[in-house]
Amino acid sequence: DAGVIQSPRHEVTEMGQEVTLRCKPISGHDYLFWYRQTMMRGLELLIYFNNNVPIDDSGMPEDRFSAKMPNASFSTLKIQPSEPRDSAVYFCASRYEAGQPTRSSGNTIYFGEGSWLTVV
Amino acid sequence: QQQVKQSPQSLIVQKGGISIINCAYENTAFDYFPWYQQFPGKGPALLIAIRPDVSEKKEGRFTISFNKSAKQFSLHIMDSQPGDSATYFCAALDRGSTLGRLYFGRGTQLTVWP
């Protein structure tokens, strides 16, 4: 399995520009998470989906952030307009739980390698 | 509100020493406690995990100790090696919840000097 695939790996953009981060979860996984990591705040959960439906977006910092999951194999996180304080590493992660005979096998979250965003 | 509190924020250990990272939680519904390891430039990856029906789990040089009454758990790395230098996150999950989310600690940056 290729794992969780994120793009772009690195992005440098100017303040005010739109940024779109992309994620392909592991095939068959039914949960998808978007995290942001900074030195100051650690690993923050922004939003997550179950079966393509957003479950909790309370971690999304403000209206400039939006996320979509149009199908089971693709999700986007969009920032419009971007600001320097959005500079961070954004991780996508996925997990499989549905239909497990025991819940233990569905507890592992698999992370992508992250998208490093710098807004100047 | 931080559901899982982790300490210390950073840790420096000499090669061969023992690294200890501590975590505490409040929600008694949590029943699965994993540790994730993150190397620079990579995403976090599952290292070891424990359920509260056992007090200790060991995998090689890595051991989780769990104290249910104190609502605390810790990661011990025996014979620490420079290759263990990474950021470590503890986490907690309520497997009975339909929400399905993991709560992470803030992370501990471990540096092992040769």
Tab-separated table of C-alpha atoms in Angstrom:
chain	number	residue	atom	x	y	z
A	1	ASP	CA	0.000	0.000	0.000
A	2	ALA	CA	1.278	3.475	-0.873
A	3	GLY	CA	0.173	5.023	2.397
A	4	VAL	CA	-1.448	8.421	2.765
A	5	ILE	CA	-0.349	10.664	-0.081
A	6	GLN	CA	-0.205	14.428	0.286
A	7	SER	CA	0.599	17.170	-2.185
A	8	PRO	CA	2.313	19.490	-2.492
A	9	ARG	CA	5.143	18.527	-0.115
A	10	HIS	CA	6.355	22.103	0.048
A	11	GLU	CA	4.639	25.340	-0.849
A	12	VAL	CA	5.769	28.927	-0.533
A	13	THR	CA	3.118	31.506	-1.304
A	14	GLU	CA	2.491	35.176	-0.836
A	15	MET	CA	0.079	36.529	1.715
A	16	GLY	CA	-3.420	36.818	0.282
A	17	GLN	CA	-3.041	33.954	-2.167
A	18	GLU	CA	-5.218	30.872	-2.152
A	19	VAL	CA	-3.595	27.635	-1.015
A	20	THR	CA	-4.988	24.173	-1.737
A	21	LEU	CA	-3.557	21.100	-0.047
A	22	ARG	CA	-4.502	17.660	-1.314
A	23	CYS	CA	-4.746	14.247	0.278
A	24	LYS	CA	-5.323	10.704	-0.905
A	25	PRO	CA	-6.088	8.430	2.067
A	26	ILE	CA	-5.240	4.749	2.240
A	27	SER	CA	-7.690	2.807	0.127
A	28	GLY	CA	-10.597	1.454	2.178
A	29	HIS	CA	-10.080	3.760	5.135
A	30	ASP	CA	-13.270	5.396	6.346
A	31	TYR	CA	-11.869	8.198	8.517
A	32	LEU	CA	-9.809	11.117	7.226
A	33	PHE	CA	-8.184	13.721	9.453
A	34	TRP	CA	-6.482	17.053	8.755
A	35	TYR	CA	-3.917	18.188	11.344
A	36	ARG	CA	-1.726	21.266	11.608
A	37	GLN	CA	1.611	21.150	13.385
A	38	THR	CA	3.521	24.167	14.725
A	39	MET	CA	6.173	24.567	17.384
A	40	MET	CA	3.872	26.751	19.461
A	41	ARG	CA	0.705	24.655	19.374
A	42	GLY	CA	1.888	21.138	18.633
A	43	LEU	CA	-0.396	18.829	16.638
A	44	GLU	CA	-3.852	20.365	16.236
A	45	LEU	CA	-6.830	18.556	14.738
A	46	LEU	CA	-8.491	20.875	12.228
A	47	ILE	CA	-11.303	18.713	10.850
A	48	TYR	CA	-12.137	15.088	10.259
A	49	PHE	CA	-14.461	13.081	8.066
A	50	ASN	CA	-16.174	9.721	8.441
A	51	ASN	CA	-17.366	8.125	5.201
A	52	ASN	CA	-16.761	11.459	3.425
A	53	VAL	CA	-19.004	13.380	5.854
A	54	PRO	CA	-17.442	16.101	8.042
A	55	ILE	CA	-17.858	15.078	11.689
A	56	ASP	CA	-16.107	17.840	13.598
A	57	ASP	CA	-14.686	21.053	12.157
A	58	SER	CA	-14.367	22.889	15.450
A	59	GLY	CA	-10.590	22.963	15.049
A	60	MET	CA	-10.706	24.989	11.850
A	61	PRO	CA	-9.175	28.305	12.889
A	62	GLU	CA	-11.474	30.631	10.956
A	63	ASP	CA	-13.585	31.048	7.868
A	64	ARG	CA	-10.509	31.324	5.687
A	65	PHE	CA	-10.096	27.570	6.083
A	66	SER	CA	-12.323	25.053	4.352
A	67	ALA	CA	-12.092	21.323	3.690
A	68	LYS	CA	-13.919	18.987	1.365
A	69	MET	CA	-14.036	15.278	0.742
A	70	PRO	CA	-15.904	14.723	-2.532
A	71	ASN	CA	-15.207	10.980	-2.526
A	72	ALA	CA	-13.525	8.276	-0.467
A	73	SER	CA	-10.163	8.693	-2.141
A	74	PHE	CA	-9.631	12.458	-2.139
A	75	SER	CA	-9.780	15.440	0.187
A	76	THR	CA	-8.676	19.062	0.017
A	77	LEU	CA	-7.866	21.695	2.599
A	78	LYS	CA	-8.107	25.209	1.274
A	79	ILE	CA	-6.898	28.478	2.795
A	80	GLN	CA	-8.211	31.652	1.210
A	81	PRO	CA	-6.767	34.208	1.696
A	82	SER	CA	-3.567	32.877	3.261
A	83	GLU	CA	-1.716	34.754	6.010
A	84	PRO	CA	1.836	34.395	7.399
A	85	ARG	CA	0.448	32.884	10.633
A	86	ASP	CA	-0.864	29.967	8.563
A	87	SER	CA	2.723	28.819	8.002
A	88	ALA	CA	2.914	25.292	9.384
A	89	VAL	CA	3.096	21.649	8.422
A	90	TYR	CA	-0.302	20.271	7.472
A	91	PHE	CA	-0.820	16.543	7.870
A	92	CYS	CA	-3.509	14.370	6.442
A	93	ALA	CA	-4.171	11.043	8.155
A	94	SER	CA	-6.558	8.161	7.691
A	95	ARG	CA	-7.934	5.247	9.687
A	96	TYR	CA	-10.103	2.203	9.125
A	97	GLU	CA	-12.756	1.172	11.616
A	98	ALA	CA	-15.950	0.044	9.884
A	99	GLY	CA	-16.674	-3.663	9.874
A	100	GLN	CA	-13.806	-4.676	12.103
A	101	PRO	CA	-14.492	-7.824	14.129
A	102	THR	CA	-12.711	-6.109	17.000
A	103	ARG	CA	-12.184	-2.405	17.341
A	104	SER	CA	-8.499	-2.727	18.176
A	105	SER	CA	-7.395	-3.191	14.604
A	106	GLY	CA	-9.027	0.084	13.611
A	107	ASN	CA	-7.294	2.258	16.168
A	108	THR	CA	-4.154	3.097	14.224
A	109	ILE	CA	-4.069	6.426	12.447
A	110	TYR	CA	-1.717	6.565	9.466
A	111	PHE	CA	-0.204	9.934	8.651
A	112	GLY	CA	1.040	11.294	5.362
A	113	GLU	CA	4.426	12.987	5.158
A	114	GLY	CA	2.910	16.442	5.424
A	115	SER	CA	2.641	19.591	3.359
A	116	TRP	CA	5.081	22.275	4.477
A	117	LEU	CA	3.426	25.644	3.948
A	118	THR	CA	5.236	28.967	4.152
A	119	VAL	CA	3.251	32.166	3.654
A	120	VAL	CA	5.427	35.242	3.153
B	1	GLN	CA	-8.791	22.255	26.724
B	2	GLN	CA	-5.966	19.769	26.409
B	3	GLN	CA	-7.433	16.292	26.867
B	4	VAL	CA	-3.996	14.692	27.202
B	5	LYS	CA	-1.168	16.483	29.001
B	6	GLN	CA	2.394	15.491	28.117
B	7	SER	CA	5.723	16.273	29.741
B	8	PRO	CA	8.492	17.172	29.403
B	9	GLN	CA	8.414	19.315	26.284
B	10	SER	CA	12.008	18.400	25.509
B	11	LEU	CA	14.429	15.802	26.815
B	12	ILE	CA	18.146	15.279	26.375
B	13	VAL	CA	19.582	11.885	27.245
B	14	GLN	CA	22.985	10.347	26.808
B	15	LYS	CA	23.404	7.238	24.699
B	16	GLY	CA	22.630	4.178	26.785
B	17	GLY	CA	20.457	6.083	29.238
B	18	ILE	CA	16.747	5.749	29.953
B	19	SER	CA	14.305	8.222	28.414
B	20	ILE	CA	11.016	8.720	30.237
B	21	ILE	CA	8.050	10.679	28.893
B	22	ASN	CA	4.885	11.125	30.926
B	23	CYS	CA	1.253	11.706	30.016
B	24	ALA	CA	-1.915	12.301	32.017
B	25	TYR	CA	-5.578	12.346	31.069
B	26	GLU	CA	-8.924	13.146	32.701
B	27	ASN	CA	-11.540	11.380	30.588
B	28	THR	CA	-12.100	7.949	32.167
B	29	ALA	CA	-13.786	6.785	28.963
B	30	PHE	CA	-10.412	6.640	27.214
B	31	ASP	CA	-9.495	3.000	26.701
B	32	TYR	CA	-6.692	2.960	24.182
B	33	PHE	CA	-3.373	4.766	24.601
B	34	PRO	CA	-0.900	4.817	21.703
B	35	TRP	CA	2.456	6.484	21.373
B	36	TYR	CA	3.528	7.961	18.063
B	37	GLN	CA	7.093	8.662	16.945
B	38	GLN	CA	7.912	11.428	14.472
B	39	PHE	CA	11.244	11.898	12.730
B	40	PRO	CA	12.143	15.265	11.146
B	41	GLY	CA	10.409	15.742	7.819
B	42	LYS	CA	8.069	12.808	8.349
B	43	GLY	CA	4.587	12.255	9.671
B	44	PRO	CA	4.001	10.640	13.066
B	45	ALA	CA	3.911	6.834	13.041
B	46	LEU	CA	2.543	4.389	15.607
B	47	LEU	CA	5.273	3.131	17.934
B	48	ILE	CA	3.486	1.159	20.640
B	49	ALA	CA	0.054	1.137	22.271
B	50	ILE	CA	-1.624	-0.150	25.428
B	51	ARG	CA	-5.137	-0.853	26.682
B	52	PRO	CA	-6.020	-0.141	30.331
B	53	ASP	CA	-6.550	-3.797	31.243
B	54	VAL	CA	-2.759	-4.205	31.515
B	55	SER	CA	-0.270	-2.160	33.524
B	56	GLU	CA	2.706	-2.570	31.231
B	57	LYS	CA	3.510	-3.387	27.633
B	58	LYS	CA	6.985	-3.945	26.297
B	59	GLU	CA	8.243	-4.056	22.727
B	60	GLY	CA	12.000	-4.283	22.471
B	61	ARG	CA	13.542	-1.272	24.200
B	62	PHE	CA	10.188	0.540	24.412
B	63	THR	CA	7.856	0.072	27.392
B	64	ILE	CA	4.549	1.703	28.258
B	65	SER	CA	3.644	1.827	31.942
B	66	PHE	CA	-0.013	2.475	32.720
B	67	ASN	CA	-1.523	3.609	36.028
B	68	LYS	CA	-5.305	3.531	35.689
B	69	SER	CA	-6.092	4.916	39.146
B	70	ALA	CA	-3.786	7.893	38.634
B	71	LYS	CA	-4.896	8.300	35.005
B	72	GLN	CA	-1.286	8.439	33.891
B	73	PHE	CA	0.849	6.551	31.434
B	74	SER	CA	4.452	6.829	30.422
B	75	LEU	CA	6.889	5.741	27.746
B	76	HIS	CA	10.258	4.357	28.777
B	77	ILE	CA	13.037	3.958	26.238
B	78	MET	CA	15.780	1.729	27.585
B	79	ASP	CA	19.359	1.925	26.294
B	80	SER	CA	18.486	5.076	24.338
B	81	GLN	CA	20.254	5.422	20.991
B	82	PRO	CA	20.943	8.448	18.764
B	83	GLY	CA	18.531	6.908	16.255
B	84	ASP	CA	15.746	7.342	18.840
B	85	SER	CA	16.075	11.127	18.532
B	86	ALA	CA	12.612	12.197	17.428
B	87	THR	CA	9.427	13.803	18.677
B	88	TYR	CA	7.154	11.516	20.669
B	89	PHE	CA	3.410	12.015	21.067
B	90	CYS	CA	1.147	10.237	23.489
B	91	ALA	CA	-2.523	9.941	22.591
B	92	ALA	CA	-5.819	8.614	23.886
B	93	LEU	CA	-8.960	7.215	22.303
B	94	ASP	CA	-12.421	6.320	23.524
B	95	ARG	CA	-13.068	3.218	21.422
B	96	GLY	CA	-16.720	3.184	22.441
B	97	SER	CA	-17.336	6.652	21.088
B	98	THR	CA	-18.801	7.078	17.653
B	99	LEU	CA	-16.638	10.141	17.177
B	100	GLY	CA	-13.555	8.084	16.379
B	101	ARG	CA	-10.977	10.736	17.135
B	102	LEU	CA	-7.616	10.431	18.850
B	103	TYR	CA	-6.529	13.104	21.329
B	104	PHE	CA	-2.807	13.904	21.161
B	105	GLY	CA	-0.424	15.345	23.738
B	106	ARG	CA	1.743	18.328	22.781
B	107	GLY	CA	4.791	16.195	22.046
B	108	THR	CA	8.254	15.654	23.534
B	109	GLN	CA	11.363	16.340	21.505
B	110	LEU	CA	13.944	13.716	22.478
B	111	THR	CA	17.621	14.175	21.709
B	112	VAL	CA	20.010	11.312	22.431
B	113	TRP	CA	23.680	12.347	22.502
B	114	PRO	CA	26.258	9.796	21.300
